[in-house]
Coordinates of C-alpha atoms in Angstrom, one line a residue:
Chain G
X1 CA -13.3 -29.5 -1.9
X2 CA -11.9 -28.5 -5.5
X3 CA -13.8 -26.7 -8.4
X4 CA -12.5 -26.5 -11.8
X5 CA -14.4 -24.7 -13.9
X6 CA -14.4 -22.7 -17.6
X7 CA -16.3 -19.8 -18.0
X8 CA -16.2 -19.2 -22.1
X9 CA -18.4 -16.9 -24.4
X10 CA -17.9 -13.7 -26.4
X11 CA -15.7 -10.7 -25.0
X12 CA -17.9 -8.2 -24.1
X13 CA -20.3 -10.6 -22.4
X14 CA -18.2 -10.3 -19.0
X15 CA -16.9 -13.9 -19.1
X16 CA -13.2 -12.7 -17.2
X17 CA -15.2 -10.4 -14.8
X18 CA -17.6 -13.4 -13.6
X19 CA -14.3 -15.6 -13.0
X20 CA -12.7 -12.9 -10.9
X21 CA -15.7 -12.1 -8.8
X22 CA -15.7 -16.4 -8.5
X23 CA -12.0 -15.6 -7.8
X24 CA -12.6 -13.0 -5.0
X25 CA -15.7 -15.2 -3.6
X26 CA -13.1 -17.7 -3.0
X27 CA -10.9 -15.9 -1.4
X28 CA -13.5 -14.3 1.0
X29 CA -14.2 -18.2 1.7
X30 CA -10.1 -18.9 2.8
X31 CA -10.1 -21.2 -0.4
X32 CA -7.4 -21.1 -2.8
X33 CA -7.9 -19.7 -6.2
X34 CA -6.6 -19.3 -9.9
X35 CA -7.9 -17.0 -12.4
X36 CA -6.0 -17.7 -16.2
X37 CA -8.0 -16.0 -19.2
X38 CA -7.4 -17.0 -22.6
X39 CA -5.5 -13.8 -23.5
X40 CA -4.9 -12.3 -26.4
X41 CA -6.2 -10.5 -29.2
X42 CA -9.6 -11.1 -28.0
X43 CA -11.8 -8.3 -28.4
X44 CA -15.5 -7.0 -28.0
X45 CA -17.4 -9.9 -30.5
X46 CA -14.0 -12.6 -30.1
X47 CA -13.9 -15.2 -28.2
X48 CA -12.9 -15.4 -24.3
X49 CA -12.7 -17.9 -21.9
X50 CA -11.4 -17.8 -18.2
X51 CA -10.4 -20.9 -16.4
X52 CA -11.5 -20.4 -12.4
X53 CA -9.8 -22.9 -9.5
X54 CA -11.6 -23.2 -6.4
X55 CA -9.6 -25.0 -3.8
X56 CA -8.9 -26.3 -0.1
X57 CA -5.8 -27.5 -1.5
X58 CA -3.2 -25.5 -3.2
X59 CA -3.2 -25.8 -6.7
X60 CA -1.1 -27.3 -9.2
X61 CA -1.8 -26.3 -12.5
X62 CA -3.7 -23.5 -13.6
X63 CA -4.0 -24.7 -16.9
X64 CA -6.4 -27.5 -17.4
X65 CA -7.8 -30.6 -20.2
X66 CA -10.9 -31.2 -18.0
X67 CA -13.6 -29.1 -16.1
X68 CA -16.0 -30.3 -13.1
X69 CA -18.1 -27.0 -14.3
X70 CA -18.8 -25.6 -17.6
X71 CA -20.6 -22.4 -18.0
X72 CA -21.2 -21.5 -21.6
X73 CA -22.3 -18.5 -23.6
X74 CA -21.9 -18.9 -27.2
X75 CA -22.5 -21.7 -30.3
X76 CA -18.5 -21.8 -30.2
X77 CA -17.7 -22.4 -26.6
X78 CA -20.0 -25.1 -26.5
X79 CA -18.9 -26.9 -29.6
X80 CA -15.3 -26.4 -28.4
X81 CA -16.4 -27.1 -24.0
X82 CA -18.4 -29.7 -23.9
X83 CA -16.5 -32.4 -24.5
X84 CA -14.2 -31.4 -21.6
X85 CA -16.5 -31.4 -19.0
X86 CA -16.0 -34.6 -16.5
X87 CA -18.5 -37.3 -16.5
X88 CA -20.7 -36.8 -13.6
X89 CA -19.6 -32.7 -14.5
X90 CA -21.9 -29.8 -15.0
X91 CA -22.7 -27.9 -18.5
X92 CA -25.0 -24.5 -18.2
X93 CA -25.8 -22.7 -21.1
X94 CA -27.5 -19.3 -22.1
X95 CA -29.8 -20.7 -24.9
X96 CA -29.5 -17.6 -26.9
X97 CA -27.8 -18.5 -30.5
X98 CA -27.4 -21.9 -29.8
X99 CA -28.8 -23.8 -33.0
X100 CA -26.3 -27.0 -32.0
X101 CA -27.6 -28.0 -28.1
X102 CA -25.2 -29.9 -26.0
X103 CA -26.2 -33.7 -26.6
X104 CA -23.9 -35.6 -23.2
X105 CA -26.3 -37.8 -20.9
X106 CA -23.5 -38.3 -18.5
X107 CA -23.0 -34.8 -17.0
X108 CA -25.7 -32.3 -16.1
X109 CA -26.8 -29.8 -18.9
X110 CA -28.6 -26.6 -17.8
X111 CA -30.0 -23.9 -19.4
X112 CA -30.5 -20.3 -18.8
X113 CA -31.5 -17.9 -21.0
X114 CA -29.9 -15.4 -19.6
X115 CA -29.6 -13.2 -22.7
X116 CA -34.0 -12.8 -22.3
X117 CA -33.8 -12.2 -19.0
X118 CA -30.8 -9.1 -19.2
X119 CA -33.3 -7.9 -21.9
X120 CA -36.5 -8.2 -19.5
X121 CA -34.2 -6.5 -16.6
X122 CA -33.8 -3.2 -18.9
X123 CA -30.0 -4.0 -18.4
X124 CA -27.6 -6.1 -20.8
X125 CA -24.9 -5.4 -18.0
X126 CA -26.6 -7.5 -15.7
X127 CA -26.6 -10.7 -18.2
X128 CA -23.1 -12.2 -16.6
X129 CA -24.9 -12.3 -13.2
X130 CA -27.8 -13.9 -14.1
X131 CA -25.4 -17.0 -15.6
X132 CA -23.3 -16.3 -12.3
X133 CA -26.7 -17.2 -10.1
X134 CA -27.5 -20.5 -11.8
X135 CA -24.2 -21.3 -10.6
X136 CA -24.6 -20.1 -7.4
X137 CA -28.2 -21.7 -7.1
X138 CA -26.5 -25.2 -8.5
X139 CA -23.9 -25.7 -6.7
X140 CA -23.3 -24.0 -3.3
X141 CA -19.5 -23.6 -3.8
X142 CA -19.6 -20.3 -2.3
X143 CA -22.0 -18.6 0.1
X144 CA -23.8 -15.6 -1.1
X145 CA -22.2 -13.5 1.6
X146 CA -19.0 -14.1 -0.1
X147 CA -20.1 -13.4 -3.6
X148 CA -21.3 -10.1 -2.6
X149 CA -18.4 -9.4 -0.7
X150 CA -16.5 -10.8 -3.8
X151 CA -18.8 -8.6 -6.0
X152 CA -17.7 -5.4 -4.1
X153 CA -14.1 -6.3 -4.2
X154 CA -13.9 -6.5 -7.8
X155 CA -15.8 -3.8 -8.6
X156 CA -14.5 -0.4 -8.8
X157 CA -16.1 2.0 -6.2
X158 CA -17.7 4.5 -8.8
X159 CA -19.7 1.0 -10.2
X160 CA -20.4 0.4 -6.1
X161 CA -24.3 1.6 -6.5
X162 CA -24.8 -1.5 -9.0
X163 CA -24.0 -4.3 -6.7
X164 CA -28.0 -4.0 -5.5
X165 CA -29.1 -4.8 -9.0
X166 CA -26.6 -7.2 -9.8
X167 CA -27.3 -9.2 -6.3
X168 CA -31.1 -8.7 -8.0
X169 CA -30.0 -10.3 -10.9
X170 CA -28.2 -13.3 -9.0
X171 CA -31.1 -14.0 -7.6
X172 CA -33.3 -14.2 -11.1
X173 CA -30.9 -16.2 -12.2
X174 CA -31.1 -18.9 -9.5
X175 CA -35.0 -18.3 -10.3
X176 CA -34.8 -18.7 -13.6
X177 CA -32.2 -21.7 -14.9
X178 CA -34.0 -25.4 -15.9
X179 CA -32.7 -28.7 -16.2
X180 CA -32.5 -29.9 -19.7
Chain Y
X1 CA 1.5 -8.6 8.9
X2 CA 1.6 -9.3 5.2
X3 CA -1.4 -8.4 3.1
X4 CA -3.3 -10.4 1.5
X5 CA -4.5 -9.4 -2.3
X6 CA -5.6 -11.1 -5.5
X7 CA -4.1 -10.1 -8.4
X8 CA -2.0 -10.9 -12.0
X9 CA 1.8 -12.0 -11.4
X10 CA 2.4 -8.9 -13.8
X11 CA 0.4 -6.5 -10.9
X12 CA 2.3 -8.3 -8.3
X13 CA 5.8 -7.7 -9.8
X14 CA 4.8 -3.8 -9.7
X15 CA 3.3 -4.4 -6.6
X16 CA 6.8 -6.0 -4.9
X17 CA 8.6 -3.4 -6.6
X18 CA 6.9 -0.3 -4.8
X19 CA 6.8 -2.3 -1.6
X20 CA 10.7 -3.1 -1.6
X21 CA 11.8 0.1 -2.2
X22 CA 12.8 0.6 -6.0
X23 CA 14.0 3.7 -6.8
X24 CA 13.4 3.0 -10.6
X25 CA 11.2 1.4 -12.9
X26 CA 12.1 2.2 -17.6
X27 CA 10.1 0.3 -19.3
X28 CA 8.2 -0.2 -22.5
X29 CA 4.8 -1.6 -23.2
X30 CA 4.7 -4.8 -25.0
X31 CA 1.7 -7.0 -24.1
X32 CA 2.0 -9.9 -22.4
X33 CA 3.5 -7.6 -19.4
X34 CA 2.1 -4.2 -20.1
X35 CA 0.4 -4.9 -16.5
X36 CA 3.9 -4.3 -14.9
X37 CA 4.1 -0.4 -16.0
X38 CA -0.2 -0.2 -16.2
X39 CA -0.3 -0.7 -12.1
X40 CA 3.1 1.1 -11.9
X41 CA 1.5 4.4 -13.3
X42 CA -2.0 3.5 -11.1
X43 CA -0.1 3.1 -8.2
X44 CA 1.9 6.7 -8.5
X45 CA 5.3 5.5 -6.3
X46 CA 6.5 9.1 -7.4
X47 CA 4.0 10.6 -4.7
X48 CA 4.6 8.2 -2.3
X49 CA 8.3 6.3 -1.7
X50 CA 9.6 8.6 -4.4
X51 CA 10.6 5.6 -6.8
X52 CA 10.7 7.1 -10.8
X53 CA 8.5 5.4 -13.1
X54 CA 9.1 5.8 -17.0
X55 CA 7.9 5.0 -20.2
X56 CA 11.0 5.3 -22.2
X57 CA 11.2 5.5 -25.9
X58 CA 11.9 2.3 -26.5
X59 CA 13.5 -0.9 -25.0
X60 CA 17.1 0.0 -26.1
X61 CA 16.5 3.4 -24.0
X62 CA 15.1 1.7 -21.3
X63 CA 18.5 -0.9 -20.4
X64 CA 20.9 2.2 -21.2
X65 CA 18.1 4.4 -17.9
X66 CA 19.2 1.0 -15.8
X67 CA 22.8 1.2 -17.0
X68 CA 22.7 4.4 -15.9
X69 CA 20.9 4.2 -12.4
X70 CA 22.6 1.1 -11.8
X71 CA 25.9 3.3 -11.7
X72 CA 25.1 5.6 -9.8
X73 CA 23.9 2.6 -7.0
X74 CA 20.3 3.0 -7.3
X75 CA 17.8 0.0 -6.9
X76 CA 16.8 0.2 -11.0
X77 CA 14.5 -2.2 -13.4
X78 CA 13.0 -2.7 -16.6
X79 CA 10.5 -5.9 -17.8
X80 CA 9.5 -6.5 -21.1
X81 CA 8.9 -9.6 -23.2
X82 CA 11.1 -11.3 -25.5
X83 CA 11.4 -9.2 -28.7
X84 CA 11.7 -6.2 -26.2
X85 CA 14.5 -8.2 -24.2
X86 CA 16.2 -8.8 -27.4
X87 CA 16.7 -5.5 -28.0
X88 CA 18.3 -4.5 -24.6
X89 CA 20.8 -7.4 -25.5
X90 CA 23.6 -4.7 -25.8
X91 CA 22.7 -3.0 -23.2
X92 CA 22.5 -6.6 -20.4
X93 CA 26.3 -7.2 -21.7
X94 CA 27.3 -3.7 -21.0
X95 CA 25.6 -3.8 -17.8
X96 CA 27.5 -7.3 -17.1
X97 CA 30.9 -6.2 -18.4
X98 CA 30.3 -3.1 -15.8
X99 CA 29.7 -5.3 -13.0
X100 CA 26.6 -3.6 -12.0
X101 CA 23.8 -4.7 -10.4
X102 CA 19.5 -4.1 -11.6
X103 CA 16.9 -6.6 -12.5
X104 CA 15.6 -7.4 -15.8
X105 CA 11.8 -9.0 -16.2
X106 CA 11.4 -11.2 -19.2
X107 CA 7.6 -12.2 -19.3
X108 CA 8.3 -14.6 -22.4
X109 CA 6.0 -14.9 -25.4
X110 CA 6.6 -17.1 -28.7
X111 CA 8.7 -16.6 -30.9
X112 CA 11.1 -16.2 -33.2
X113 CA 10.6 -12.8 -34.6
X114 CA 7.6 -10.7 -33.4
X115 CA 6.3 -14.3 -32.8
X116 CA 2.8 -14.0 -31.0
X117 CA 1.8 -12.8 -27.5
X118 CA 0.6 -15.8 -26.3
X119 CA 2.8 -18.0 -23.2
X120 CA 6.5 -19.5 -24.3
X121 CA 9.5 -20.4 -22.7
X122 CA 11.8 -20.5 -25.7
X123 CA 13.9 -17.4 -24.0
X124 CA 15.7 -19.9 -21.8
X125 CA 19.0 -20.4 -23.8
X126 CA 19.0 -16.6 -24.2
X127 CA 18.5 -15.6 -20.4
X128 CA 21.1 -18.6 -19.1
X129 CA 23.7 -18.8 -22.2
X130 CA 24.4 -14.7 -22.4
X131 CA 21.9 -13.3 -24.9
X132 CA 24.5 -10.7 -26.0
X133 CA 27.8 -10.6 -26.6
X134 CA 30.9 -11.8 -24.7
X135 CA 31.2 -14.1 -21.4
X136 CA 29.0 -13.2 -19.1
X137 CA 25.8 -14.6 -16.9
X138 CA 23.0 -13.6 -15.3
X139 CA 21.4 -14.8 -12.5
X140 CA 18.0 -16.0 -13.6
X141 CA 15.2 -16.9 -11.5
X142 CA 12.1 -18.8 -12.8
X143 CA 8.7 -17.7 -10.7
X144 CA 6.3 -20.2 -10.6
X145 CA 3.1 -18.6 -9.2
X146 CA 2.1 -14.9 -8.8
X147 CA 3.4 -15.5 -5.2
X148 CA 6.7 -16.1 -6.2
X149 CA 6.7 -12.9 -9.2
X150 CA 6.6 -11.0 -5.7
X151 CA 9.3 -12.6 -4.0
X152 CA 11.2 -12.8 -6.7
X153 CA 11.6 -8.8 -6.8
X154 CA 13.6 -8.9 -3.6
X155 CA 15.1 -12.1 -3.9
X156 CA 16.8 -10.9 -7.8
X157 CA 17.6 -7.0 -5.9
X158 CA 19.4 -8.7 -3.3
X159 CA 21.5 -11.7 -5.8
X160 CA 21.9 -8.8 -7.9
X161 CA 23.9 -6.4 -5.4
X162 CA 25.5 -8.9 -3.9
X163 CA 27.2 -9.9 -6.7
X164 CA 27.0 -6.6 -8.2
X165 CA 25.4 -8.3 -11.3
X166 CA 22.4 -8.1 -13.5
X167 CA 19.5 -10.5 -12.3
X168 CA 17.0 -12.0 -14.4
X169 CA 13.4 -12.8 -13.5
X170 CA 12.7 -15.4 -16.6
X171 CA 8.2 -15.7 -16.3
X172 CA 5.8 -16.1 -18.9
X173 CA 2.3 -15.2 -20.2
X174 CA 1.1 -17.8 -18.5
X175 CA 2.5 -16.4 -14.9
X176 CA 1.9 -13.0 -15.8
X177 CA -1.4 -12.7 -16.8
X178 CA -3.0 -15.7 -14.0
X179 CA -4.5 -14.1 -11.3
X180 CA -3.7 -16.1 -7.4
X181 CA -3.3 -14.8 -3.7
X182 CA -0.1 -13.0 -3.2
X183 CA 0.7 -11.8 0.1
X184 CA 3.3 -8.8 0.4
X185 CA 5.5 -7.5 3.0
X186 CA 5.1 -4.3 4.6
X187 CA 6.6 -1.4 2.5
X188 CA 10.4 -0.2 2.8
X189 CA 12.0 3.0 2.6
X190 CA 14.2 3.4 -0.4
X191 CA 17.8 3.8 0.6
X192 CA 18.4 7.1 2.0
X193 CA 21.9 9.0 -0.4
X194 CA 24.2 7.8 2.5
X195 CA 23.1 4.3 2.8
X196 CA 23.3 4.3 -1.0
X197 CA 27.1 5.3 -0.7
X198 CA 27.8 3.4 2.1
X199 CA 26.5 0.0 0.7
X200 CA 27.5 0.1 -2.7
X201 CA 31.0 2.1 -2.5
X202 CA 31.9 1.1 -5.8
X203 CA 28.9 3.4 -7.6
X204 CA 29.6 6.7 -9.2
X205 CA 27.7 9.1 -6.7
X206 CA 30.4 11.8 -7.0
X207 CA 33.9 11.8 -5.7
X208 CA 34.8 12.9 -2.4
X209 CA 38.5 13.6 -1.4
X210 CA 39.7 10.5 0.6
X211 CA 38.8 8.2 -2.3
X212 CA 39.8 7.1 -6.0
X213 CA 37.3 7.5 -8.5
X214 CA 34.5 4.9 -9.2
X215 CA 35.1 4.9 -13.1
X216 CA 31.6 2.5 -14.9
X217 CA 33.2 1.4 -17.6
X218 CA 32.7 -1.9 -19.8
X219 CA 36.0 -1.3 -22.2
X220 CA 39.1 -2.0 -21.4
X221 CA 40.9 -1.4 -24.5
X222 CA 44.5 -3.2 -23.1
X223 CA 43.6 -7.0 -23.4
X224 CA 45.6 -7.8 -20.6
X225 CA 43.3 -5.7 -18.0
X226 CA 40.0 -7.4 -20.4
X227 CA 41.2 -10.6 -19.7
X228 CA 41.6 -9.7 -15.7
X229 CA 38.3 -8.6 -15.6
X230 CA 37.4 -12.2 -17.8
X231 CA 38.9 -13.7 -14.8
X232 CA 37.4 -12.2 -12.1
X233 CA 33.9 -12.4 -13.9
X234 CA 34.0 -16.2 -14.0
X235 CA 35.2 -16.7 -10.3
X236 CA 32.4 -14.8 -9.4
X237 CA 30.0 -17.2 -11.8
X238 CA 31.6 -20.0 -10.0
X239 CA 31.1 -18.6 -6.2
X240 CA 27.5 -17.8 -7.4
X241 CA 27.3 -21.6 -9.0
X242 CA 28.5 -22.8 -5.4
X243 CA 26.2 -20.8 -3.0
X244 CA 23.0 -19.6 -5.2
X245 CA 21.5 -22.6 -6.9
X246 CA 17.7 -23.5 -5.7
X247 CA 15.0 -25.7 -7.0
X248 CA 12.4 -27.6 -5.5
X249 CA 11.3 -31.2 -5.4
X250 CA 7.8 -32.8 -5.3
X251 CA 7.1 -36.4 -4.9
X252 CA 10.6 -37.2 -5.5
X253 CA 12.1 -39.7 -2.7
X254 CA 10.3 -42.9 -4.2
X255 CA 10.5 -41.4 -7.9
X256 CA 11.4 -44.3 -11.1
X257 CA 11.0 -41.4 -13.3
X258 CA 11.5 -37.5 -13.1
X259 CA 10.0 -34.6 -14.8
X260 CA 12.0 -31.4 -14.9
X261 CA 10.5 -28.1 -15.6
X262 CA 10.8 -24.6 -14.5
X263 CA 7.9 -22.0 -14.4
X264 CA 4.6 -22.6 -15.5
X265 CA 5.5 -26.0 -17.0
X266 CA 6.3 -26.7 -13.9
X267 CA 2.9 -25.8 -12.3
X268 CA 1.8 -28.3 -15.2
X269 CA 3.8 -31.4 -14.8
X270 CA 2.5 -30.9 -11.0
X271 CA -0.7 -32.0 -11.8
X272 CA 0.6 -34.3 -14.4
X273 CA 2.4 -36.0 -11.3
X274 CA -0.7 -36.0 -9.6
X275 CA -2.3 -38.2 -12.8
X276 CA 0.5 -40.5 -12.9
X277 CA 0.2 -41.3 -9.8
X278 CA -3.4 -42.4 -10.0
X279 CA -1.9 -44.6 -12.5
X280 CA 0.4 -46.0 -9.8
X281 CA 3.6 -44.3 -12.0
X282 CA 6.3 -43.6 -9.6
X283 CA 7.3 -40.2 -10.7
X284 CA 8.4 -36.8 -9.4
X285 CA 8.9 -33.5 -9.9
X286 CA 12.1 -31.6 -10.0
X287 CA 11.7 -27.8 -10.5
X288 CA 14.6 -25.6 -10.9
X289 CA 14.4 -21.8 -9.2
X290 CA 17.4 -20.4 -10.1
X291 CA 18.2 -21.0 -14.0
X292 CA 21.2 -19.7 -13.8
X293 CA 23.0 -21.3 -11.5
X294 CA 21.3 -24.6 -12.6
X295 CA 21.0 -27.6 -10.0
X296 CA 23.2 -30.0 -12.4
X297 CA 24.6 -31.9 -9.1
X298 CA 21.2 -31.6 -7.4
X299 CA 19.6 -33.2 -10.8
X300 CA 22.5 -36.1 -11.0
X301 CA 21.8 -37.1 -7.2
X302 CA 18.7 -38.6 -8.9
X303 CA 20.8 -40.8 -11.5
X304 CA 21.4 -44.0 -9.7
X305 CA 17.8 -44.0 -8.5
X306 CA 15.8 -43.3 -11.3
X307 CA 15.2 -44.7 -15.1
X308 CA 14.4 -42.0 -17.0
X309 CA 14.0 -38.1 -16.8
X310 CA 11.4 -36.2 -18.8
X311 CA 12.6 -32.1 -19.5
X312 CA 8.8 -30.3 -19.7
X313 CA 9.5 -27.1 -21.2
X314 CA 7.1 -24.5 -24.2
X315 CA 10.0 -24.6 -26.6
X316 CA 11.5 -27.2 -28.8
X317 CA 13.7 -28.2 -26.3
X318 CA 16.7 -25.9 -24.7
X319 CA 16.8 -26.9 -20.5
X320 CA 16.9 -30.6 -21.9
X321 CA 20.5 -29.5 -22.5
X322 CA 21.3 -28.8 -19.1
X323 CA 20.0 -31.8 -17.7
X324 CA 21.3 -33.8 -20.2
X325 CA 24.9 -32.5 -19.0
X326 CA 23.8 -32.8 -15.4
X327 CA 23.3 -36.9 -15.6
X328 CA 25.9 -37.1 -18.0
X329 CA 24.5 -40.3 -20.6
X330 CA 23.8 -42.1 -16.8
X331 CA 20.1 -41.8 -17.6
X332 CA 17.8 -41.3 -20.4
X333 CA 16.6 -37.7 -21.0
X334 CA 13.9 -36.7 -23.0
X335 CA 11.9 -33.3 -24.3
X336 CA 8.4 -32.4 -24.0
X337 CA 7.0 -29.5 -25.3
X338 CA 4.6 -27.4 -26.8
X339 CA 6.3 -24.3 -29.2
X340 CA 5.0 -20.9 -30.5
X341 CA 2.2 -19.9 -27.6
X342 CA 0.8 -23.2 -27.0
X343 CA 0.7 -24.5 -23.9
X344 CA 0.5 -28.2 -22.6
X345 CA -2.1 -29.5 -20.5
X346 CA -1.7 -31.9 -18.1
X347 CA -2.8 -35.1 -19.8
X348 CA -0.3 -34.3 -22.9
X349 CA 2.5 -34.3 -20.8
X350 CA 1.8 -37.1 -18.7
X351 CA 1.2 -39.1 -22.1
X352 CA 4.6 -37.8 -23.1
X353 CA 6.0 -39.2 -20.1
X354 CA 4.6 -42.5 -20.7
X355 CA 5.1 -42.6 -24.4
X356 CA 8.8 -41.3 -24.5
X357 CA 10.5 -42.0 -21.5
X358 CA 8.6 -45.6 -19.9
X359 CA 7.6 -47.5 -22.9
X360 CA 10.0 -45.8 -25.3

């Protein structure tokens, strides 16, 4: 079992954080993992993307031209992702500012408008998680066990009381996503 | 039992550092390693194994604190990235011409100039040729996952002391800033003073009666004694060029065609292997550890057997040279290679190899 996936949005919408708690699942799960951001000057309103291997295997290259996953936050990422997504691959989207929708017939496109649902939760922190659990509910990569064990790992201990809400919020997301 | 963690290669190089018993860290930020001295300063070694951690005032400051710790026979480093490592030029050849042992980290970003921050590898004809000046070389390991940016620590502290000379950890952004497992060995005790004057005799740790003094010096104004210590310099590059060199091979015994690379271009042309092989492409993978001592004879065992080599490397082109002298005109040899912070994928380099080295 390998999953290669790219995770791309604005910084500030927790793109690298929801690749290292994928990261973390993984390794709760004995699989082998990568975790390379697109570094750099990004800031708050830049872009960011995170490229997330999930592996029995060990892993050769960290750095990749194709994805068996996309997850996607912003009218950039897509325009720039969606292309690289395998045939028979998935694309999910938050539909929020997307004026350009992905057009592919031969992969999977999902959307979750995860942006409306943050907003309904009282809580724009939550909005990464939501996207995390259409993932989740999509493809059963990792158990939830892990995640939340994943989730606690990369969380720092003071930001420990927030894992109920964001397991709320992987949930809703699960609830929430629709195929396009 | 080693522990298991998930973390950057720049984390795990602060991480290996505390672990093995440092007793020094100078440093200065420059991104893409600021990591190395960010975890250094979370971890606080100062409270626990007693190892000093410094921001110096600048990179020149920093190699001069190793210079001087290296002296006196501490276990000293410094890592930076390649305008930083240029400016502790001066300071690497002193440290060579001294004959002392500490280990530099060069997490190399583009360049020339201030360049950008993004992943290069265009520091290799620096770290392997002598980036400063006179006749001297380091010993320059190339980590290829976070894993090995752990090992490595030890690995360059032990080269370095054995051959009382400076050791060079060559990475990159790419290296540095990925997040894998890494699993560490159990914590050390820094040397005590007396195993630090009993193992490295030769420091400066304060003269006792039965003994000469240790003078640190790197001038030796006579040119007769210059040229001694010339000699003695190379004999020890040569005894390091006959015992040191390592590299690893993948998919090599039935190989037509080779790809070089060291590093993250290395963890590249894997999986460029891998896609080539689908093709039914006979090719391997032959990825050089040390840089400096470089597998030339390990590289020209290949010659007879194969038809073409392909160097993958993010510069315009510098290792090429090295295996070009290693086969000696026997085979074809080629460059791939992405400059200034861009890094290849996968599918360009296995196109390369196809384009340049089968049908060209």
């Amino acid at each position: 079992m390998k999953e290669e996936i790219i995770i791309a949005g604005f910084g500030g919408q927790g793109v690298l954080s929801m690749g290292k708690i994928l990261a973390y699942s993984g390794v709760m799960q004995d699989m082998e993992v990568s975790w390379m951001p697109s570094y750099g000057p990004e800031m708050r309103g830049g872009t960011a993307n995170v490229t997330v291997i999930l592996s029995d295997e060990s892993i050769s290259s960290p750095i990749l031209h194709e994805f068996d996953t996309a997850i996607i936050l912003n009218q950039q990422s897509l325009d720039k992702f969606e292309s690289m997504v395998r045939p028979g691959g998935l694309l999910i989207y938050d539909g929020n500012g997307i004026t350009h929708h992905p057009t592919r017939k031969d992969i999977s496109i999902y959307r979750v408008d995860a942006t409306v649902e943050a907003a309904r939760m009282k809580s724009a922190k939550t909005f990464n998680m939501i996207i995390l659990g259409a993932y989740l509910k999509l493809h059963d990569l990792v158990k939830m066990e892990n995640v939340l064990k994943g989730l606690k790992k990369s969380l720092p201990e003071r930001h420990h009381h927030l894992i109920p809400l964001n397991e709320k919020a992987i949930t809703r997301g699960g609830e929430i996503v629709k195929k396009i | 039992m080693r522990e298991l963690k998930l973390m950057k290669g720049n984390e795990a190089i602060a991480e290996a550092a505390v672990r093995y018993g440092v007793d020094g860290y100078f440093g200065y930020p420059i991104t893409p390693q600021s990591e190395v001295m960010e975890t250094l300063m979370l971890m606080k070694p100062w409270e626990t194994t007693g190892m000093v951690v410094l921001q110096a005032e600048s990179e020149v400051a920093s190699i001069n604190m190793l210079y001087g710790g290296a002296g006196s026979g501490k276990r000293v480093m410094t890592s930076s990235s390649s305008p930083g490592v240029s400016l502790m030029q001066e300071g690497i050849s002193y440290i060579a011409g001294a004959e002392l042992p500490c280990v530099i980290v060069n997490v190399v970003r583009g360049g020339p100039g201030l360049g950008t921050i993004q992943p290069s590898q265009s520091d290799y004809f620096q770290a392997v040729k002598g980036g400063g000046h006179g006749d001297y070389k380091l010993i320059v390991l190339a980590p290829a996952s976070v894993q090995e940016m752990a090992d490595f620590i030890g690995l360059a502290f032990e080269l370095a002391f054995k051959y009382r000379n400076p050791a060079m950890i060559l990475s990159d952004g790419v290296i540095g800033q990925m997040m894998e497992k890494v699993e560490f060995d159990e914590y050390r005790k820094r040397w005590t003073e007396e195993e630090l004057i009993k193992n490295n005799p030769w420091a400066a740790t304060g003269k006792t009666p039965d003994r000469e003094r240790n003078v640190i010096t790197s001038l030796h104004l006579q040119a007769v004694d210059q040229e001694k210590l010339n000699h003695k310099l190379q004999a020890k590059y040569r005894e390091i060029e006959k015992s040191e060199v390592r590299y690893e091979t993948y998919m090599c015994d039935d190989a037509e065609y080779l790809i070089v690379a060291f590093g993250s271009s290395a963890r590249i042309s894997k999986k460029s292997v891998e896609l080539a092989r689908t093709k039914g492409i006979k090719v391997g993978l032959l990825r050089p550890i040390t840089l400096f001592p470089f597998p030339y004879r390990e590289i020209d065992a290949y010659s007879e057997q194969i038809k073409g080599i392909l160097t993958v490397e993010m510069n315009a082109g510098q290792m090429v040279e090295d295996v070009r002298l290693a086969v000696s005109g026997k085979v074809k040899v080629e460059h791939f290679g992405r400059m200034g912070g861009m890094v290849s994928s996968p599918d360009e380099v296995e196109e390369a190899l196809e384009q340049k080295i089968i049908g060209g």
